[in-house]
PDB file of C-alpha atoms in Angstrom:
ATOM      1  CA  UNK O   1     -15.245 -41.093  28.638  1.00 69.00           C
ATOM      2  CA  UNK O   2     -12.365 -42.672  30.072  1.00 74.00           C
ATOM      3  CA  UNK O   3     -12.559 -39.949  33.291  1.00 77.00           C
ATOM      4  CA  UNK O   4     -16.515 -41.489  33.820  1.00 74.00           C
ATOM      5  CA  UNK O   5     -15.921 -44.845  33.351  1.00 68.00           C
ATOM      6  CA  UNK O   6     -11.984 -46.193  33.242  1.00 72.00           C
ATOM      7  CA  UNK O   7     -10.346 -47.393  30.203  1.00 74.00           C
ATOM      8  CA  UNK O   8     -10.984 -50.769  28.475  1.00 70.00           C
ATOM      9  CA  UNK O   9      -8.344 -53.038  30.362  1.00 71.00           C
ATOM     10  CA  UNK O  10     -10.247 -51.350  34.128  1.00 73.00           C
ATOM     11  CA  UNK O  11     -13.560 -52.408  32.761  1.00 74.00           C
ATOM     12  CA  UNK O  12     -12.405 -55.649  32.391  1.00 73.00           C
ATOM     13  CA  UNK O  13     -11.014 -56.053  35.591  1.00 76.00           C
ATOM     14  CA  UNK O  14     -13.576 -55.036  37.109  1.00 83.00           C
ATOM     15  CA  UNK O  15     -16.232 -58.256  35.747  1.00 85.00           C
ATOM     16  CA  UNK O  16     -15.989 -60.334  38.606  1.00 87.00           C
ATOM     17  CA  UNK O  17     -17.032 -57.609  40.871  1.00 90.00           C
ATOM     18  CA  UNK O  18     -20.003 -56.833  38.319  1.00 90.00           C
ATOM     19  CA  UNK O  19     -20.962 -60.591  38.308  1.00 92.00           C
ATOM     20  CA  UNK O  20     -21.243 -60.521  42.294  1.00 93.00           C
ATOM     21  CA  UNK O  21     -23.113 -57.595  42.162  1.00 94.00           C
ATOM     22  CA  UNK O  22     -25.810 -58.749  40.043  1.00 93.00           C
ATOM     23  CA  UNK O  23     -26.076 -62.519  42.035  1.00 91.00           C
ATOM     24  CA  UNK O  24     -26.230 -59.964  44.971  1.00 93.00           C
ATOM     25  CA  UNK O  25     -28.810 -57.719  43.967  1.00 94.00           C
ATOM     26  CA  UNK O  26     -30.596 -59.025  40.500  1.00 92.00           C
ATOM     27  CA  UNK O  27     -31.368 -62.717  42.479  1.00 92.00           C
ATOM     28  CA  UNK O  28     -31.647 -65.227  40.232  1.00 93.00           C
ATOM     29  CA  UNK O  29     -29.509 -63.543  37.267  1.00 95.00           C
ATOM     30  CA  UNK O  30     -27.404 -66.070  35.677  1.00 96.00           C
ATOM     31  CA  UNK O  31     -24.176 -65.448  34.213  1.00 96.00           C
ATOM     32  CA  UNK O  32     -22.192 -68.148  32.453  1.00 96.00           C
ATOM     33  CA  UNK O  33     -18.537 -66.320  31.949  1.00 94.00           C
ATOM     34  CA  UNK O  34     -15.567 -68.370  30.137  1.00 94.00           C
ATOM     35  CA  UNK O  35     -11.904 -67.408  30.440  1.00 91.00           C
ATOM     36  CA  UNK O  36      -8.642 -68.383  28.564  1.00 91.00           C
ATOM     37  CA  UNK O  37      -5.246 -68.989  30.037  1.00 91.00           C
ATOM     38  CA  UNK O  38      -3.164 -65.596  29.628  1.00 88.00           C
ATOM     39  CA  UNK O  39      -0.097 -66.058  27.371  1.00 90.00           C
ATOM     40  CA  UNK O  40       2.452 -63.513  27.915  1.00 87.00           C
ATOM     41  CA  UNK O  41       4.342 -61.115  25.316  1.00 88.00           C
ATOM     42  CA  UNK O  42       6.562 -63.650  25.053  1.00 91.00           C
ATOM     43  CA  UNK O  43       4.232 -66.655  24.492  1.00 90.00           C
ATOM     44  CA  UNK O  44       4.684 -67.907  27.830  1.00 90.00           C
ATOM     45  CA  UNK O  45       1.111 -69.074  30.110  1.00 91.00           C
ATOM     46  CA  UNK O  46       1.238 -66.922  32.851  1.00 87.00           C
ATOM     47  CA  UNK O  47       0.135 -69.180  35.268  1.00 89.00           C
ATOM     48  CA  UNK O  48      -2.801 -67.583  37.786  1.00 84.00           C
ATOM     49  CA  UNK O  49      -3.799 -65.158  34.918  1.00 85.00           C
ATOM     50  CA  UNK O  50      -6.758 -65.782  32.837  1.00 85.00           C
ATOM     51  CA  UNK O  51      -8.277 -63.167  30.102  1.00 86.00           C
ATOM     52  CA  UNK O  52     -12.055 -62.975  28.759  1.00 87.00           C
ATOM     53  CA  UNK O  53     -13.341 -65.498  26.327  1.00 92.00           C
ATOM     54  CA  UNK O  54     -17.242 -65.268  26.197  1.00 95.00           C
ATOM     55  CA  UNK O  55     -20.260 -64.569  28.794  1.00 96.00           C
ATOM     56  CA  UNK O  56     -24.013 -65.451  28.572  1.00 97.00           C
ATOM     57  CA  UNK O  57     -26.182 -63.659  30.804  1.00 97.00           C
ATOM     58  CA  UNK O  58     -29.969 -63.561  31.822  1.00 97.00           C
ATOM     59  CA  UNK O  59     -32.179 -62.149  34.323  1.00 96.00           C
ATOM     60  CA  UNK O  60     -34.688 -63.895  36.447  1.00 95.00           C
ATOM     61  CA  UNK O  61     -37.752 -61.862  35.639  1.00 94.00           C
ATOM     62  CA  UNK O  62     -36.804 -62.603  31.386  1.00 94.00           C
ATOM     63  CA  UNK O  63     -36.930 -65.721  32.637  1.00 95.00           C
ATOM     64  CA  UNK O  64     -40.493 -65.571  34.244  1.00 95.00           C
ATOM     65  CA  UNK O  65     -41.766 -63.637  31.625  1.00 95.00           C
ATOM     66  CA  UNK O  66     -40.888 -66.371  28.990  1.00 95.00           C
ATOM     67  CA  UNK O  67     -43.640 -69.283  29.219  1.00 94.00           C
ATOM     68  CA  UNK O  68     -46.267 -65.715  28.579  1.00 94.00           C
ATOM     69  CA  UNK O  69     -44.374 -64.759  25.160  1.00 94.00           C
ATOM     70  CA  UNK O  70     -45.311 -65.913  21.540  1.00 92.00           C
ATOM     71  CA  UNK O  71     -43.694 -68.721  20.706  1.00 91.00           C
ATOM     72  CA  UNK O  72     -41.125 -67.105  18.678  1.00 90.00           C
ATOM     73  CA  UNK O  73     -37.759 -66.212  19.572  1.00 93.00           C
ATOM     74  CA  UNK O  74     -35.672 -63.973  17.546  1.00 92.00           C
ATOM     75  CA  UNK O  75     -31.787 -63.396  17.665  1.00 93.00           C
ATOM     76  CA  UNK O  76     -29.103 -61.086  16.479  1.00 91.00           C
ATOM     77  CA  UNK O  77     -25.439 -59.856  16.493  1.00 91.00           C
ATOM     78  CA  UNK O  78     -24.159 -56.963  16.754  1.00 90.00           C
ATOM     79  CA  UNK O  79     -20.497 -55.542  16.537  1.00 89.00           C
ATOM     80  CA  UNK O  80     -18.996 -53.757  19.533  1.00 85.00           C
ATOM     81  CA  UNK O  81     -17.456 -50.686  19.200  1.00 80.00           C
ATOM     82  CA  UNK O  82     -14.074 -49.622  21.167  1.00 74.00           C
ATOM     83  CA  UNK O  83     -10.727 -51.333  21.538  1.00 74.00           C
ATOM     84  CA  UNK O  84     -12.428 -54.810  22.352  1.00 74.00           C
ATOM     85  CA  UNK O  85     -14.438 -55.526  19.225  1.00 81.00           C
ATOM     86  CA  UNK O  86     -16.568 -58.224  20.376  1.00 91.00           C
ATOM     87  CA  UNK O  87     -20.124 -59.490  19.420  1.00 94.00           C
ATOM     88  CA  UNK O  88     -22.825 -58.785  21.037  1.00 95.00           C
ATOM     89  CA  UNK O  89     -25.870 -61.512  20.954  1.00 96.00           C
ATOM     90  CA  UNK O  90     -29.066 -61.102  21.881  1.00 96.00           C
ATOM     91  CA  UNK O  91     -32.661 -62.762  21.624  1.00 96.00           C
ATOM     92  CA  UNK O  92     -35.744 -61.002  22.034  1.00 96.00           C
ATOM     93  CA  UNK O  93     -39.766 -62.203  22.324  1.00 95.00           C
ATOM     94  CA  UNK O  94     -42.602 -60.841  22.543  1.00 92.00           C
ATOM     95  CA  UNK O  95     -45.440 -60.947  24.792  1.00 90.00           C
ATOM     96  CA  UNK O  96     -49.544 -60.687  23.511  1.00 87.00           C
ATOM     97  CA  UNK O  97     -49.758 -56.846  23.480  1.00 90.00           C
ATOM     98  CA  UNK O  98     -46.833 -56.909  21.318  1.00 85.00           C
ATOM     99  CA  UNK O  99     -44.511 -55.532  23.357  1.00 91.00           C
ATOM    100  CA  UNK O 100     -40.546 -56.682  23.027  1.00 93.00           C
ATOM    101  CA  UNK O 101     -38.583 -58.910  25.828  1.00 95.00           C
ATOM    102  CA  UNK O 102     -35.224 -59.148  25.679  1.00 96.00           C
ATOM    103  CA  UNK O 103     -34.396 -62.859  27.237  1.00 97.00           C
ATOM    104  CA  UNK O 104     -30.937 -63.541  27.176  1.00 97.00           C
ATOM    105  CA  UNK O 105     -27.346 -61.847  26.106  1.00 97.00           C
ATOM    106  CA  UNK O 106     -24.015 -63.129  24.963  1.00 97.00           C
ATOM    107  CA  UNK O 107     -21.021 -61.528  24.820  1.00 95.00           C
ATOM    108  CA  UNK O 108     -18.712 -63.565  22.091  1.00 96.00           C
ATOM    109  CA  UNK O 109     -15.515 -63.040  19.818  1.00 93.00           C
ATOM    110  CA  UNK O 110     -16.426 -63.817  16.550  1.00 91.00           C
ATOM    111  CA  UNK O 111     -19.963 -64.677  15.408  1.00 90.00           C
ATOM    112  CA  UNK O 112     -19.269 -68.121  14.420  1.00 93.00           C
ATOM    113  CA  UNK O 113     -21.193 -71.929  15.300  1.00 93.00           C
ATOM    114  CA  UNK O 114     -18.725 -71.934  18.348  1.00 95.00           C
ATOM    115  CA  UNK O 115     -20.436 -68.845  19.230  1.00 95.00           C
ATOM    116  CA  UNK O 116     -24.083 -69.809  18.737  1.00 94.00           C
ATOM    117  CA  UNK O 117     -23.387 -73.174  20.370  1.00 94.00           C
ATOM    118  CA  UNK O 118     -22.321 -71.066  23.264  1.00 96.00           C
ATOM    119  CA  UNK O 119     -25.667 -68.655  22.908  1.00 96.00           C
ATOM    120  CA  UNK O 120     -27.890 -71.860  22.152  1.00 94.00           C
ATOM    121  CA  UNK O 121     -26.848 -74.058  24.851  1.00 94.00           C
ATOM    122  CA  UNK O 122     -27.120 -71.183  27.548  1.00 96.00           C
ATOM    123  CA  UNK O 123     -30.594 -69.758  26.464  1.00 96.00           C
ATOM    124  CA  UNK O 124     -32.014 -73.411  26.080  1.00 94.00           C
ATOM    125  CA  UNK O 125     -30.569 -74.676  29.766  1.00 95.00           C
ATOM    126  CA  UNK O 126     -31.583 -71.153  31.436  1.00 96.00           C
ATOM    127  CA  UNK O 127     -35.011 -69.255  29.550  1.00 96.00           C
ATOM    128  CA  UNK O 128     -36.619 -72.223  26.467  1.00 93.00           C
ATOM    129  CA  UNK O 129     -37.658 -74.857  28.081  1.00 87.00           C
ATOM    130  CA  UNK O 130     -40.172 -75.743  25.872  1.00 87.00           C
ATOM    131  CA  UNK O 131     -39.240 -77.676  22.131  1.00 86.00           C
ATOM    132  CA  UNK O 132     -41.854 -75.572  19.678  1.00 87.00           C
ATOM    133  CA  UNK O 133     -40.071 -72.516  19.651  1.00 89.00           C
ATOM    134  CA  UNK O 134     -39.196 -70.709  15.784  1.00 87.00           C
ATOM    135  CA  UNK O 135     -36.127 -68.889  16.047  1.00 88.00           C
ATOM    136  CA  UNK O 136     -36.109 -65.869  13.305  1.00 87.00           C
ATOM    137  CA  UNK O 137     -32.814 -65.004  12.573  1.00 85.00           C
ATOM    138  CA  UNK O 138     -30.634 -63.432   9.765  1.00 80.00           C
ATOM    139  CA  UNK O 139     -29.624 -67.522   9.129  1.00 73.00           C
ATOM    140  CA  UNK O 140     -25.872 -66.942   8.985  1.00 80.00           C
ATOM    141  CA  UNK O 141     -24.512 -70.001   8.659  1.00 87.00           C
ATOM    142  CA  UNK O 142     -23.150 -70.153  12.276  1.00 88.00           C
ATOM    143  CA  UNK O 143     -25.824 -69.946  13.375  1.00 86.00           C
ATOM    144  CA  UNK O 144     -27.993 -72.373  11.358  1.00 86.00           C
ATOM    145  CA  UNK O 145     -25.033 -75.103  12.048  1.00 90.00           C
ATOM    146  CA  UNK O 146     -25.208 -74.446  15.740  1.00 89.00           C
ATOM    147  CA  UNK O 147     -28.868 -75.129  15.665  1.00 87.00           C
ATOM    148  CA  UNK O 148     -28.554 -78.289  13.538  1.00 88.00           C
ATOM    149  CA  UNK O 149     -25.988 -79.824  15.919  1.00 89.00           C
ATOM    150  CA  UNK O 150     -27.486 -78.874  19.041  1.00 83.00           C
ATOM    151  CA  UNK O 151     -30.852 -81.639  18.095  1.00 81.00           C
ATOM    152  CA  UNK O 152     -33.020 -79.211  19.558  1.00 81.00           C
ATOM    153  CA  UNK O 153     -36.356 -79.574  17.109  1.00 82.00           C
ATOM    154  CA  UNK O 154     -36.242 -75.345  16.874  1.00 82.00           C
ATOM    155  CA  UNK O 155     -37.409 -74.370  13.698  1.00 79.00           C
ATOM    156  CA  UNK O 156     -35.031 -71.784  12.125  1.00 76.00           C
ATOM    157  CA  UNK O 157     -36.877 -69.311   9.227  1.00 74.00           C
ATOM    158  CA  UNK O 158     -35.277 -66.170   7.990  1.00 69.00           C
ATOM    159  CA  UNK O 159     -35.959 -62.481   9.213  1.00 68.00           C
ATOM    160  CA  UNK O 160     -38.474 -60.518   7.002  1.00 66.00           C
ATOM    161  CA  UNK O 161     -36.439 -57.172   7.489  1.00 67.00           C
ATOM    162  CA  UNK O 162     -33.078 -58.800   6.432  1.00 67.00           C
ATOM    163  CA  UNK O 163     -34.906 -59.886   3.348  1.00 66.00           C
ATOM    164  CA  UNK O 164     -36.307 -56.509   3.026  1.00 68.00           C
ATOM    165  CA  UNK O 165     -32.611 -55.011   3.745  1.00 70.00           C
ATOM    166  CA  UNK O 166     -31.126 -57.306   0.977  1.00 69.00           C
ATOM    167  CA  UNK O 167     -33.595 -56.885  -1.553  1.00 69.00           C
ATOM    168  CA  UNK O 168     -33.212 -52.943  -1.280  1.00 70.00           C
ATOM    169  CA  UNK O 169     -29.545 -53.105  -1.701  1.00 72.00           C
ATOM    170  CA  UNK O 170     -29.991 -55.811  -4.645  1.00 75.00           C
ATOM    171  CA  UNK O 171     -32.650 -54.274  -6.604  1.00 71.00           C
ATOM    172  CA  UNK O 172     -32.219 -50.552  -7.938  1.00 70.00           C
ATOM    173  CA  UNK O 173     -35.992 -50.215  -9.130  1.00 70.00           C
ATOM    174  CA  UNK O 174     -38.085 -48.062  -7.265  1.00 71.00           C
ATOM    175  CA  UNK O 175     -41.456 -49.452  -8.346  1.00 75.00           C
ATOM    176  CA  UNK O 176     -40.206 -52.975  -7.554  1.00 72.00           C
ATOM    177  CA  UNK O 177     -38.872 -51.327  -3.778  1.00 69.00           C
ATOM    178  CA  UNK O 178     -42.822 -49.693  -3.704  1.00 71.00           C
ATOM    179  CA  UNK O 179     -44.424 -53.176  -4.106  1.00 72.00           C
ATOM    180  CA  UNK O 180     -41.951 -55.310  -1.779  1.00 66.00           C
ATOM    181  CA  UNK O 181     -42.961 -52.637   0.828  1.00 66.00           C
ATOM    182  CA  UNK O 182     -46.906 -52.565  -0.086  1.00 71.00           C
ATOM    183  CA  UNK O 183     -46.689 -56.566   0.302  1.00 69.00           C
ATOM    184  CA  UNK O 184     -44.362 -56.051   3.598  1.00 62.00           C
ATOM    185  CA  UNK O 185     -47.360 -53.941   5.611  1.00 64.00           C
ATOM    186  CA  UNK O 186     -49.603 -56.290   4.753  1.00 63.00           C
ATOM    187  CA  UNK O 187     -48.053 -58.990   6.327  1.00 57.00           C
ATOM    188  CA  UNK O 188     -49.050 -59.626  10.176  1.00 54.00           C
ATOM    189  CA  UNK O 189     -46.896 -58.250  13.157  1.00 50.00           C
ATOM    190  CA  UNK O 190     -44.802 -58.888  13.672  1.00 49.00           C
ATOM    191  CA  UNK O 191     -43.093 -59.718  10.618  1.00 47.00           C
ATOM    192  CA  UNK O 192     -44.320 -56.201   8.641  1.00 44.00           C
ATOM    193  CA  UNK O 193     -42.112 -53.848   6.815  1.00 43.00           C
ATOM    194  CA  UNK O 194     -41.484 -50.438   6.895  1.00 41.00           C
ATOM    195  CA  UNK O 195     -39.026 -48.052   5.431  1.00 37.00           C
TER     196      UNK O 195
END
């Protein structure tokens, strides 16, 4: 891996180069990257070095593509995987033949209302313009304080297949699992089950 694409520390050096490449040739990406001031081994600032905080990203045709998507909006974290184990956000929509959009991404530390704030702010200046938007989301509670103290009138509700996840864990009974499911399909798309 490392002989294909460089170790960790490369990649990293290499972001500004990445960012100019995709202003270059994706026009009208945006990317919204925020550094830290670089402390040494020896808890000195290194003055002129600055290390990786969080970035927000977009493209312009997500963008575009928006204003034609259901007025729903869901997001979700994921852990990276490597030496830099960093979150990885990302909302989704979908458009009327059902088919998923990915409109916005976030790279963050820690999946906290700092976090969201970051994700929120970013994907309401650059993709959701519009006020009557339901965000469907596991409702961690980073994420529901983020919404809260942004004032934007989004409407939060909770994720049908995290309910689904938790009440398989919970609940050992397998008829009780058969019906949760039965009820799950019935519900409409996109918010039906399966397993």
């Amino acid at each position: 891996m490392e002989q294909l694409y460089g170790d960790f520390d490369a990649s990293y050096n290499e972001l500004q180069g990445w960012i100019a490449a995709m202003r270059e040739y994706v026009p009208g990406t945006v990317i919204e990257l925020q550094t830290r001031p670089y402390y040494g081994p020896d808890d000195q600032l290194q003055l002129g070095k600055r290390i990786f905080h969080r970035m927000f990203w977009t493209f312009a045709p997500c963008v575009r593509a928006f204003p034609h998507c259901k007025p729903f909006v869901q997001v979700d974290g994921t852990w990276l995987y490597g030496k830099y184990t960093q979150i990885l956000l990302i909302a989704v929509a979908q458009d009327g033949n059902r088919n998923v959009l990915p409109i916005a991404f976030a790279i963050v530390d820690k999946e906290n209302m700092e976090s969201w704030e970051f994700f929120l702010t970013n994907l309401r200046r650059y993709v959701i313009s519009n006020d009557n938007i339901c965000i469907i989301s596991d409702r961690g509670k980073g994420l529901i304080a983020a919404i809260r103290r942004s004032g934007v009138p989004w409407r939060s509700v909770y994720c049908i297949r995290h309910i689904a996840a938790n009440f398989i864990r919970d609940y050992k009974n397998a008829n009780w699992k058969r019906q949760f499911v039965k009820i799950g399909k019935r519900l409409p798309y996109p918010f039906n089950i399966s397993f």
